[in-house]
XYZ file of C-alpha atoms in Angstrom:
698
model
C 39.675 6.199 -73.148
C 40.706 5.180 -76.646
C 38.808 2.091 -77.885
C 40.345 -1.078 -79.295
C 38.408 -3.365 -81.619
C 38.008 -6.587 -79.645
C 36.317 -8.994 -82.016
C 33.580 -10.878 -80.159
C 32.568 -13.352 -82.844
C 28.880 -14.282 -82.756
C 28.164 -17.406 -84.768
C 25.889 -15.700 -87.252
C 26.359 -18.093 -90.167
C 26.739 -21.861 -90.129
C 29.969 -23.355 -91.481
C 28.237 -24.775 -94.587
C 26.525 -21.593 -95.874
C 24.763 -21.931 -99.149
C 25.722 -19.249 -101.560
C 22.865 -19.049 -103.809
C 20.777 -16.736 -105.727
C 17.541 -15.761 -103.973
C 15.472 -15.748 -107.155
C 16.644 -19.192 -108.209
C 15.982 -20.559 -104.709
C 12.451 -19.144 -104.801
C 11.863 -20.739 -108.203
C 13.018 -24.113 -106.880
C 10.836 -23.661 -103.779
C 7.724 -23.104 -105.902
C 8.297 -26.511 -107.538
C 9.140 -28.331 -104.301
C 6.629 -30.854 -102.961
C 8.108 -32.447 -99.802
C 7.858 -30.564 -96.522
C 11.484 -31.285 -95.574
C 12.748 -29.834 -98.861
C 10.528 -26.779 -98.343
C 12.060 -26.237 -94.889
C 15.595 -26.560 -96.299
C 14.907 -24.115 -99.153
C 13.208 -21.544 -96.899
C 16.197 -21.852 -94.552
C 18.618 -21.170 -97.433
C 16.525 -18.219 -98.631
C 16.585 -16.833 -95.083
C 20.379 -17.224 -94.977
C 20.723 -15.239 -98.207
C 18.402 -12.488 -96.985
C 20.176 -12.461 -93.605
C 23.166 -10.883 -95.355
C 21.232 -8.059 -97.012
C 17.797 -7.624 -95.410
C 17.350 -8.709 -91.788
C 13.537 -8.334 -91.778
C 13.191 -10.580 -94.836
C 15.595 -13.064 -93.255
C 13.428 -13.245 -90.117
C 10.297 -13.672 -92.279
C 11.639 -16.687 -94.197
C 13.266 -18.266 -91.120
C 9.950 -17.961 -89.231
C 8.089 -19.512 -92.158
C 10.578 -22.414 -92.218
C 10.333 -22.865 -88.429
C 6.539 -23.206 -88.552
C 6.718 -25.955 -91.198
C 9.542 -27.714 -89.290
C 7.530 -27.593 -86.047
C 4.377 -28.878 -87.758
C 6.297 -31.813 -89.284
C 8.469 -32.489 -86.194
C 11.775 -31.732 -87.966
C 13.383 -30.755 -84.646
C 17.100 -30.682 -85.495
C 16.547 -28.295 -88.413
C 14.050 -26.318 -86.300
C 16.687 -25.633 -83.630
C 19.119 -24.344 -86.265
C 16.424 -22.119 -87.788
C 15.532 -20.593 -84.396
C 19.238 -19.961 -83.775
C 19.429 -18.016 -87.037
C 16.380 -15.945 -86.067
C 18.348 -15.088 -82.913
C 21.315 -14.139 -85.103
C 19.089 -11.712 -87.022
C 17.889 -10.021 -83.841
C 21.461 -9.855 -82.528
C 22.585 -8.190 -85.766
C 20.077 -5.339 -85.289
C 20.907 -4.936 -81.596
C 17.775 -6.537 -80.112
C 19.682 -8.666 -77.612
C 16.625 -9.623 -75.543
C 14.897 -11.192 -78.562
C 18.190 -12.770 -79.646
C 18.683 -14.324 -76.188
C 15.071 -15.564 -76.160
C 15.579 -17.431 -79.452
C 19.029 -18.778 -78.513
C 17.633 -20.250 -75.268
C 14.654 -21.757 -77.102
C 16.958 -23.338 -79.708
C 19.304 -24.649 -76.989
C 16.388 -26.302 -75.165
C 15.408 -28.185 -78.352
C 19.026 -29.096 -79.107
C 19.681 -30.493 -75.610
C 16.512 -32.615 -75.818
C 17.752 -34.078 -79.105
C 21.158 -34.754 -77.500
C 19.508 -36.644 -74.628
C 17.922 -38.981 -77.215
C 20.963 -39.381 -79.466
C 24.377 -38.929 -77.847
C 26.191 -39.629 -81.133
C 24.630 -36.755 -83.102
C 27.782 -34.661 -83.660
C 25.996 -32.014 -85.731
C 23.545 -31.415 -82.899
C 26.389 -31.215 -80.362
C 28.079 -28.606 -82.541
C 24.815 -26.642 -82.701
C 24.542 -26.764 -78.887
C 28.149 -25.581 -78.579
C 27.418 -22.662 -80.911
C 24.321 -21.718 -78.917
C 26.204 -21.812 -75.590
C 28.756 -19.516 -77.220
C 26.223 -16.963 -78.487
C 24.338 -16.905 -75.172
C 27.618 -16.382 -73.293
C 28.503 -13.315 -75.359
C 25.119 -11.710 -74.687
C 25.561 -12.425 -70.969
C 28.998 -10.824 -71.086
C 27.558 -7.847 -72.955
C 24.998 -7.505 -70.150
C 27.808 -7.435 -67.579
C 27.611 -11.010 -66.252
C 31.058 -12.214 -67.299
C 31.129 -15.043 -64.732
C 28.052 -16.594 -66.337
C 29.587 -15.930 -69.761
C 32.723 -17.894 -68.844
C 30.642 -20.787 -67.426
C 28.681 -21.015 -70.682
C 31.873 -20.900 -72.752
C 33.272 -23.808 -70.706
C 30.118 -25.786 -71.608
C 30.700 -24.910 -75.255
C 34.348 -25.978 -75.010
C 33.382 -29.290 -73.363
C 31.068 -30.191 -76.270
C 33.632 -29.184 -78.891
C 36.296 -31.371 -77.267
C 33.873 -34.328 -77.253
C 33.445 -34.130 -81.029
C 37.010 -32.934 -81.816
C 35.702 -29.630 -83.177
C 39.078 -27.873 -83.151
C 37.883 -25.378 -85.750
C 35.096 -24.232 -83.423
C 37.543 -24.004 -80.522
C 39.923 -21.830 -82.544
C 37.426 -19.496 -84.187
C 34.871 -19.112 -81.389
C 35.532 -20.575 -77.930
C 39.216 -19.765 -77.313
C 39.074 -16.176 -78.676
C 35.919 -15.401 -76.682
C 37.403 -16.787 -73.456
C 40.583 -14.822 -74.114
C 38.650 -11.605 -74.779
C 36.577 -11.910 -71.582
C 39.629 -12.694 -69.438
C 41.375 -9.729 -71.058
C 38.443 -7.482 -70.084
C 38.852 -8.742 -66.520
C 42.539 -7.813 -66.629
C 43.657 -11.466 -66.419
C 46.139 -11.193 -69.251
C 47.992 -14.455 -68.579
C 44.834 -16.531 -69.034
C 43.784 -14.447 -72.011
C 47.163 -14.953 -73.724
C 46.983 -18.717 -73.175
C 43.639 -18.988 -74.960
C 44.779 -16.760 -77.825
C 47.955 -18.834 -78.279
C 45.817 -22.016 -78.235
C 43.799 -20.570 -81.115
C 46.957 -19.453 -82.968
C 48.450 -22.954 -82.635
C 45.384 -24.550 -84.295
C 45.349 -21.981 -87.105
C 49.072 -22.314 -87.843
C 48.793 -26.112 -88.050
C 45.981 -25.799 -90.603
C 47.563 -22.780 -92.392
C 44.357 -20.773 -91.903
C 45.428 -17.203 -92.673
C 42.192 -15.606 -91.480
C 42.498 -17.375 -88.122
C 46.182 -16.425 -87.803
C 45.288 -12.781 -88.499
C 42.585 -12.884 -85.791
C 45.064 -14.300 -83.280
C 47.601 -11.554 -84.106
C 44.887 -8.953 -83.459
C 44.091 -10.450 -80.060
C 47.752 -10.629 -79.050
C 48.170 -7.023 -80.164
C 45.281 -5.958 -77.929
C 46.879 -7.713 -74.939
C 50.212 -5.987 -75.655
C 48.379 -2.669 -75.772
C 46.606 -3.370 -72.491
C 50.071 -3.883 -70.978
C 51.243 -0.542 -72.474
C 53.638 -2.210 -74.940
C 52.388 -0.148 -77.897
C 55.307 -0.814 -80.241
C 54.836 -4.567 -79.906
C 51.087 -4.147 -80.351
C 51.722 -2.237 -83.583
C 53.864 -5.130 -84.849
C 51.066 -7.659 -84.217
C 48.456 -5.396 -85.837
C 50.652 -4.857 -88.895
C 51.115 -8.634 -89.321
C 47.350 -9.060 -89.132
C 46.783 -6.249 -91.646
C 49.229 -7.772 -94.142
C 47.443 -11.133 -93.997
C 43.985 -9.562 -94.363
C 45.116 -7.500 -97.360
C 46.420 -10.673 -99.055
C 43.141 -12.541 -98.621
C 40.893 -9.519 -99.325
C 39.160 -9.723 -95.926
C 37.622 -6.218 -96.138
C 35.231 -6.374 -93.179
C 37.921 -7.403 -90.694
C 40.385 -5.005 -92.321
C 38.359 -2.342 -90.499
C 39.382 -3.892 -87.155
C 43.064 -3.989 -88.137
C 42.918 -0.350 -89.296
C 41.224 0.700 -86.051
C 43.744 -1.128 -83.871
C 46.719 0.311 -85.769
C 45.153 3.752 -85.326
C 44.869 3.134 -81.570
C 48.519 2.041 -81.375
C 49.632 5.206 -83.185
C 47.442 7.231 -80.814
C 49.303 5.864 -77.798
C 52.591 6.487 -79.590
C 51.360 10.116 -79.983
C 51.455 9.970 -83.783
C 48.017 11.570 -84.180
C 48.149 12.048 -87.954
C 48.738 8.320 -88.484
C 46.102 7.537 -85.873
C 43.490 9.612 -87.740
C 44.509 8.091 -91.079
C 43.960 4.494 -89.954
C 40.852 5.211 -87.857
C 39.389 6.977 -90.903
C 40.036 3.892 -93.071
C 38.362 1.748 -90.440
C 35.315 4.020 -90.253
C 34.874 4.028 -94.045
C 34.530 0.218 -94.125
C 32.317 0.030 -91.021
C 29.857 2.555 -92.429
C 29.511 0.372 -95.549
C 28.750 -2.736 -93.484
C 26.356 -0.925 -91.083
C 28.164 -2.454 -88.079
C 26.951 0.100 -85.539
C 28.696 -1.234 -82.430
C 32.203 -1.219 -83.881
C 31.401 2.044 -85.714
C 30.672 3.578 -82.310
C 34.137 2.587 -81.058
C 35.820 4.206 -84.055
C 33.724 7.374 -83.636
C 34.913 7.505 -80.025
C 38.564 7.027 -81.031
C 38.423 9.785 -83.652
C 36.681 12.081 -81.158
C 39.457 11.591 -78.599
C 42.168 12.255 -81.198
C 40.523 15.532 -82.269
C 40.097 16.449 -78.601
C 43.829 16.024 -77.974
C 44.546 18.118 -81.078
C 42.333 20.886 -79.677
C 39.602 20.656 -82.350
C 36.778 20.475 -79.800
C 33.863 21.160 -82.177
C 34.856 18.273 -84.442
C 35.570 16.103 -81.420
C 32.095 16.855 -80.016
C 30.386 15.857 -83.295
C 31.942 12.367 -83.110
C 31.160 11.910 -79.404
C 27.496 12.808 -80.002
C 27.340 9.999 -82.581
C 28.593 7.553 -79.941
C 25.812 8.747 -77.612
C 23.185 8.107 -80.295
C 24.366 4.530 -80.975
C 24.836 3.638 -77.278
C 21.328 4.868 -76.425
C 19.889 2.958 -79.390
C 21.409 -0.300 -78.095
C 20.468 0.550 -74.470
C 24.073 -0.083 -73.448
C 24.265 1.735 -70.099
C 28.014 1.344 -69.613
C 28.879 2.697 -73.066
C 26.203 5.403 -72.775
C 27.827 6.563 -69.528
C 31.258 6.726 -71.188
C 29.792 8.641 -74.111
C 28.136 11.155 -71.739
C 31.488 11.689 -69.989
C 33.265 12.335 -73.313
C 30.554 14.764 -74.479
C 30.488 16.556 -71.104
C 34.270 16.875 -70.967
C 34.421 18.279 -74.519
C 31.617 20.771 -73.779
C 33.707 21.898 -70.805
C 36.646 22.575 -73.115
C 34.251 24.666 -75.249
C 33.246 26.652 -72.110
C 29.645 25.400 -72.446
C 29.516 24.564 -68.755
C 25.742 24.321 -68.364
C 25.433 21.638 -71.056
C 28.616 19.968 -69.813
C 27.194 19.736 -66.294
C 23.948 18.183 -67.609
C 25.776 15.377 -69.465
C 28.229 14.724 -66.624
C 25.496 14.603 -63.957
C 23.559 12.086 -66.091
C 26.728 10.014 -66.402
C 27.313 10.274 -62.645
C 23.767 9.053 -61.815
C 23.984 6.038 -64.156
C 27.488 5.088 -62.966
C 26.451 5.420 -59.317
C 23.274 3.357 -59.802
C 25.137 0.553 -61.604
C 28.322 0.720 -59.507
C 30.596 1.538 -62.469
C 33.521 2.491 -60.209
C 36.003 3.120 -63.038
C 33.573 5.532 -64.697
C 32.657 7.157 -61.362
C 36.351 7.882 -60.880
C 36.504 9.732 -64.243
C 33.171 11.544 -64.033
C 33.673 12.901 -60.491
C 36.979 14.451 -61.527
C 35.412 16.065 -64.616
C 32.352 17.353 -62.724
C 34.694 18.910 -60.171
C 36.415 20.860 -62.969
C 33.047 22.126 -64.275
C 31.993 23.210 -60.770
C 35.274 25.091 -60.315
C 34.727 26.963 -63.597
C 31.187 27.931 -62.551
C 32.279 29.077 -59.063
C 30.473 26.217 -57.296
C 33.440 25.556 -55.054
C 31.687 23.548 -52.351
C 30.291 21.110 -54.930
C 33.690 20.989 -56.602
C 35.348 20.108 -53.289
C 32.779 17.380 -52.519
C 33.286 15.826 -55.935
C 37.052 15.822 -55.426
C 36.598 14.045 -52.092
C 34.354 11.457 -53.752
C 36.901 11.083 -56.539
C 39.611 10.356 -53.952
C 37.436 7.778 -52.160
C 36.624 5.960 -55.381
C 40.291 5.974 -56.440
C 41.253 4.407 -53.095
C 38.464 1.844 -53.480
C 39.672 0.904 -56.943
C 43.225 0.576 -55.632
C 42.027 -1.809 -52.910
C 40.019 -3.762 -55.481
C 43.148 -4.107 -57.611
C 45.048 -5.396 -54.602
C 42.327 -7.960 -53.872
C 42.402 -9.040 -57.506
C 46.160 -9.543 -57.333
C 45.866 -11.537 -54.093
C 43.257 -13.867 -55.612
C 45.157 -14.185 -58.894
C 47.210 -17.166 -57.617
C 44.063 -19.138 -56.791
C 42.475 -18.291 -60.147
C 45.630 -19.250 -62.033
C 45.727 -22.559 -60.148
C 42.148 -23.341 -61.223
C 42.987 -22.293 -64.761
C 46.034 -24.592 -64.901
C 43.890 -27.483 -63.643
C 41.437 -26.867 -66.474
C 44.242 -26.677 -69.050
C 45.741 -29.936 -67.743
C 42.329 -31.600 -67.863
C 41.932 -30.458 -71.449
C 45.316 -31.894 -72.399
C 44.600 -35.255 -70.712
C 41.157 -35.436 -72.308
C 42.539 -34.639 -75.754
C 45.309 -37.246 -75.317
C 42.785 -39.881 -74.156
C 40.511 -39.122 -77.097
C 43.454 -39.448 -79.496
C 44.584 -42.768 -77.906
C 41.084 -44.275 -77.966
C 40.635 -43.176 -81.553
C 43.959 -44.763 -82.592
C 43.170 -48.020 -80.724
C 39.758 -48.340 -82.352
C 41.234 -47.614 -85.769
C 43.893 -50.343 -85.352
C 41.310 -52.878 -84.188
C 39.080 -52.015 -87.114
C 42.003 -52.391 -89.548
C 42.817 -55.875 -88.218
C 39.212 -57.021 -88.648
C 39.156 -55.583 -92.136
C 42.329 -57.500 -93.089
C 40.825 -60.830 -91.999
C 37.594 -60.150 -93.871
C 39.561 -59.037 -96.933
C 41.612 -62.264 -97.068
C 38.453 -64.370 -96.793
C 36.562 -62.454 -99.464
C 39.311 -61.689 -101.948
C 39.149 -65.053 -103.753
C 35.362 -64.872 -104.014
C 35.563 -61.328 -105.339
C 37.996 -62.364 -108.072
C 35.678 -65.200 -109.167
C 32.703 -62.835 -109.117
C 34.597 -60.269 -111.183
C 35.467 -62.868 -113.818
C 31.862 -64.041 -113.991
C 30.614 -60.482 -114.112
C 33.010 -59.696 -116.955
C 31.826 -62.680 -118.992
C 28.168 -61.849 -118.395
C 28.747 -58.199 -119.215
C 30.678 -59.070 -122.387
C 27.868 -61.341 -123.601
C 25.318 -58.679 -122.762
C 27.260 -55.999 -124.687
C 27.552 -58.260 -127.759
C 23.809 -58.905 -127.716
C 23.063 -55.233 -127.155
C 25.286 -54.195 -130.036
C 23.618 -56.681 -132.371
C 20.207 -55.489 -131.244
C 21.176 -51.835 -131.741
C 22.505 -52.564 -135.224
C 19.246 -54.310 -136.076
C 17.230 -51.356 -134.748
C 19.361 -48.864 -136.666
C 18.945 -50.862 -139.851
C 15.187 -51.046 -139.359
C 15.045 -47.314 -138.539
C 16.865 -46.520 -141.774
C 14.450 -48.651 -143.777
C 11.450 -46.964 -142.162
C 12.928 -43.491 -142.770
C 13.440 -44.306 -146.451
C 9.928 -45.684 -146.740
C 8.556 -42.655 -144.906
C 10.375 -40.327 -147.256
C 8.964 -42.216 -150.262
C 5.416 -41.911 -148.938
C 5.855 -38.223 -148.259
C 7.333 -37.633 -151.716
C 4.184 -39.083 -153.340
C 4.683 -38.868 -157.152
C 1.005 -38.022 -157.772
C 1.155 -35.225 -155.242
C 4.357 -33.784 -156.713
C 3.127 -34.120 -160.308
C -0.251 -32.474 -159.610
C 1.374 -29.696 -157.568
C 3.753 -28.908 -160.411
C 0.829 -28.977 -162.915
C -1.057 -26.476 -160.767
C 1.947 -24.180 -160.633
C 2.383 -24.556 -164.435
C -1.316 -23.683 -164.822
C -0.764 -20.378 -162.990
C 2.277 -19.620 -165.132
C 0.352 -20.268 -168.370
C -2.378 -17.898 -167.158
C 0.323 -15.255 -166.487
C -0.695 -15.350 -162.840
C 2.889 -14.989 -161.685
C 1.899 -13.993 -158.145
C -0.064 -17.215 -157.496
C 2.582 -19.279 -159.278
C 5.343 -17.759 -157.148
C 3.292 -18.142 -153.946
C 2.523 -21.815 -154.481
C 5.998 -22.594 -155.785
C 7.395 -21.093 -152.569
C 5.049 -23.222 -150.461
C 5.878 -26.330 -152.457
C 9.630 -25.707 -152.052
C 9.249 -25.150 -148.304
C 7.318 -28.383 -147.899
C 9.833 -30.414 -149.911
C 12.689 -28.891 -147.898
C 10.973 -29.776 -144.613
C 10.405 -33.362 -145.723
C 14.037 -33.771 -146.819
C 15.500 -32.093 -143.720
C 13.350 -33.762 -141.079
C 12.712 -37.262 -142.395
C 15.979 -38.416 -140.764
C 15.549 -36.426 -137.532
C 14.194 -38.261 -134.455
C 12.322 -35.174 -133.216
C 11.212 -31.809 -134.617
C 9.534 -28.877 -132.887
C 5.741 -28.785 -133.051
C 5.851 -25.389 -134.758
C 7.691 -26.865 -137.782
C 5.391 -29.891 -137.904
C 2.232 -27.735 -137.917
C 3.763 -25.359 -140.485
C 4.487 -28.264 -142.836
C 0.947 -29.602 -142.370
C -0.478 -26.204 -143.253
C 1.690 -26.063 -146.400
C 0.606 -29.586 -147.324
C -3.107 -28.770 -146.856
C -2.832 -25.563 -148.883
C -1.146 -27.406 -151.752
C -3.740 -30.182 -151.613
C -6.452 -27.520 -151.768
C -4.873 -26.230 -154.957
C -4.371 -29.732 -156.317
C -8.057 -30.631 -155.837
C -9.413 -27.232 -156.869
C -10.452 -26.188 -153.357
C -12.599 -29.253 -152.836
C -12.249 -28.767 -149.046
C -11.588 -26.159 -146.348
C -9.474 -26.768 -143.276
C -8.973 -25.324 -139.774
C -5.998 -25.821 -137.439
C -6.586 -25.129 -133.715
C -3.613 -25.166 -131.297
C -4.075 -25.081 -127.494
C -3.036 -21.631 -126.172
C -0.977 -23.294 -123.417
C 1.299 -24.941 -125.966
C 4.728 -23.352 -126.529
C 5.248 -24.907 -129.966
C 8.855 -23.689 -130.261
C 9.987 -25.890 -127.344
C 7.725 -28.942 -127.623
C 9.206 -31.667 -129.850
C 7.577 -34.743 -131.426
C 8.633 -37.360 -134.030
C 8.341 -35.815 -137.530
C 5.564 -36.509 -140.047
C 3.375 -38.545 -137.689
C 0.205 -36.577 -138.381
C 0.479 -36.059 -142.179
C -0.423 -39.626 -143.270
C -3.711 -39.407 -141.353
C -4.500 -36.003 -142.873
C -3.736 -37.386 -146.348
C -5.977 -40.390 -145.669
C -8.825 -38.073 -144.615
C -8.505 -36.085 -147.861
C -8.146 -39.001 -150.306
C -10.612 -41.475 -148.792
C -12.966 -39.208 -146.882
C -13.346 -35.885 -148.703
C -12.525 -36.636 -152.357
C -15.227 -39.312 -152.961
C -17.800 -36.888 -151.520
C -20.059 -35.145 -154.020
C -20.019 -31.813 -152.175
C -17.164 -29.829 -150.694
C -15.765 -31.039 -147.395
C -14.015 -29.758 -144.302
C -11.071 -30.937 -142.224
C -10.431 -29.891 -138.611
C -7.019 -30.408 -136.986
C -6.911 -29.851 -133.186
C -3.852 -30.111 -130.920
C -4.280 -30.064 -127.119
C -1.812 -30.604 -124.290
C -1.684 -32.572 -121.039
C 1.260 -30.909 -119.265
C 1.078 -33.212 -116.257
C 1.725 -36.330 -118.365
C 3.728 -34.573 -121.145
C 1.297 -35.724 -123.833
C -0.226 -34.061 -126.913
C -3.723 -35.006 -128.081
C -4.102 -34.531 -131.851
C -7.575 -34.904 -133.370
C -8.159 -35.041 -137.162
C -11.856 -34.713 -138.014
C -13.313 -34.827 -141.550
C -16.923 -34.661 -142.741
C -16.283 -37.139 -145.578
C -18.103 -40.293 -146.567
C -16.857 -42.389 -143.633
C -14.952 -45.666 -143.546
C -17.833 -47.983 -144.465
C -18.706 -46.057 -147.634
C -15.011 -45.808 -148.532
C -14.596 -49.600 -148.263
C -17.674 -50.094 -150.390
C -16.315 -47.833 -153.140
C -12.952 -49.579 -153.052
C -14.582 -52.986 -153.429
C -16.487 -51.793 -156.515
C -13.358 -50.348 -158.071
C -11.876 -52.839 -160.483
C -8.402 -51.318 -160.105
C -7.276 -52.197 -156.605
C -5.035 -49.584 -155.005
C -2.714 -50.936 -152.369
C -1.989 -48.130 -149.889
C 1.402 -48.609 -148.296
C 1.391 -45.196 -146.537
C -0.676 -46.309 -143.533
C 1.161 -49.632 -143.366
C 4.515 -47.833 -143.081
C 3.033 -45.411 -140.557
C 1.826 -48.303 -138.359
C 5.243 -49.979 -138.565
C 6.863 -46.694 -137.615
C 4.581 -46.273 -134.577
C 5.464 -49.776 -133.380
C 9.156 -49.053 -133.886
C 9.017 -45.715 -131.999
C 7.118 -47.271 -129.091
C 9.647 -50.063 -128.830
C 12.818 -47.996 -129.301
C 12.053 -45.023 -127.029
C 9.631 -46.687 -124.608
C 6.947 -44.266 -125.840
C 3.214 -44.813 -125.776
C 2.007 -43.387 -129.091
C -1.422 -44.721 -129.918
C -4.163 -44.110 -132.492
C -7.932 -44.449 -132.243
C -10.254 -44.115 -135.267
C -13.905 -43.233 -134.585
C -16.726 -43.302 -137.142
C -18.983 -40.299 -136.666
C -22.742 -40.783 -136.481
C -24.837 -41.152 -139.641
C -21.746 -41.833 -141.753
C -20.911 -38.131 -141.515
C -17.167 -38.522 -141.428
C -14.282 -39.863 -139.381
C -12.416 -38.741 -136.238
C -8.824 -39.841 -135.737
C -7.351 -39.402 -132.231
C -3.569 -39.445 -131.901
C -1.861 -39.488 -128.489
C 1.775 -38.389 -128.820
C 4.235 -38.081 -125.887
C 6.439 -35.010 -126.349
C 9.800 -33.703 -125.230
C 10.026 -30.270 -123.629
C 13.327 -28.566 -124.426
């Protein structure tokens, strides 16, 4: 029998899927601290992997479920377990899928018993009932499948989940009733779904409904009408680029052409369907298309090619342990082998099909296989066996006829029950709509009364708020102007201290000294350094922040020029913490230089012997702080004060005064916590200055 693509839609992905990049999600996860956020991120990572790598999806879902269970996050846990079931369903492990769906449903129903108003949980329960029902139907228990779908429908009606009814519940009920041959009920459910989709202009849903109605037309042998429905569906899917479900439309159009005996067109569209299904690794629907193509080639007399496709259907059916489909595949292979005159192999496949069909009471398949075995026995001169099989074929045909009659006689009762259910649904939906409208009107009336009472007070409050806000803005603007003015003054003062006339004059003298000695290399080298330092000072004195790399580079230039200026009176070392990325860490400019200058002028220069300066920069990443230590082995602060007091010419240093004012300003303006500590080393052997500087990481 040629196979239609009936789309049983498992709820594999939640409505609000997170399209994200796996790598970026993993990076966020590594920085996440709360357990709930970890569960959510692992769940999203699992959803991404679920589309491309089922095993990885199961791994991350399982990891998320363990954390959710440990921290009693039950609603998310139920959803995670459902998705693990989806993964197992996708690879054909229906037993494991069913196990996880039932476990998730148990958790979800317990949550519902505690909180009847949790609509998200009710939707999850409805989805789980749906998925369980489809597995039950797949296992042959369509009565249980319908009962479960009614439970799903009941929950969806409670929460007005018309989307879920249209995309899942109604199509699945229609498909199962269609399998049972109850086309009137099936059509009603498909039209219910179509009505919802047309009202919301959902083209994907409309296309699905057209496919279902086409299948029903085909079941009733109206192939031309079926082709019209399938073509409408195809046109919609092509417009929206729905490639995966295009494969179903192609397959169904191919089937319609098959029944219309246009085999070339049938092969063309079935081939298009197969090409897409092989890309998506959808084995179950691929099997159906293999079977269709095999039957077409069989009718065209190309038995070898037909056999190759039927053998593929055997392989997939056995892999999924689908006894009914395996039996059908055996019959197709056996029949084709008979056409090829390979009667021994044909008999083996047909006998296997006969045994399975007999054991499982597949009467429709027993009818086909007994007829085909009889033909094989006739061709191998086993006439008694051929006769017995024909007798059995006749008995089964009569039994099926009687079963059809019984089905027709009970159809009135079934339709009556169905109409009662439909009427109940309509009354329930009308009651829900009325109650909702009544509650909304009552709420609106209360809101009007409250609004009239509060409106005068709100106006007064708005006027007061405006006046307060206006006063605040005026004060803020004045304060900002004052801060800007003070910042400008400090920047100018800072620039003046950095552009120390003595420093510039001595640096230029040193460069002139090299020129007079014809030492052009040294002159050029130091002139270049001097120019770089001046440029840095001019460029960055007005900038709020500079990168640490530039600050350290300028300090090194400054120290090298001071070495030259004072005839290499001191050596220096700069140590930077290896963890520091100095290109991205930013600090206020020229904070460190005044302290280095102070160490040279008041610590090293009065010393009789050569000195040494150590500059260390370390990082505290947790608190975003740099620790800068400036250590000299000079004469120390006490000795320096003593020398200054003896000096008849008093030098008033404004550099440190401006620096202190600047620190106070920065701490106040940017809510920073820059602080300085000066430590006298033991035995008057120098001074240690500790600077703590918050930084920006960009």
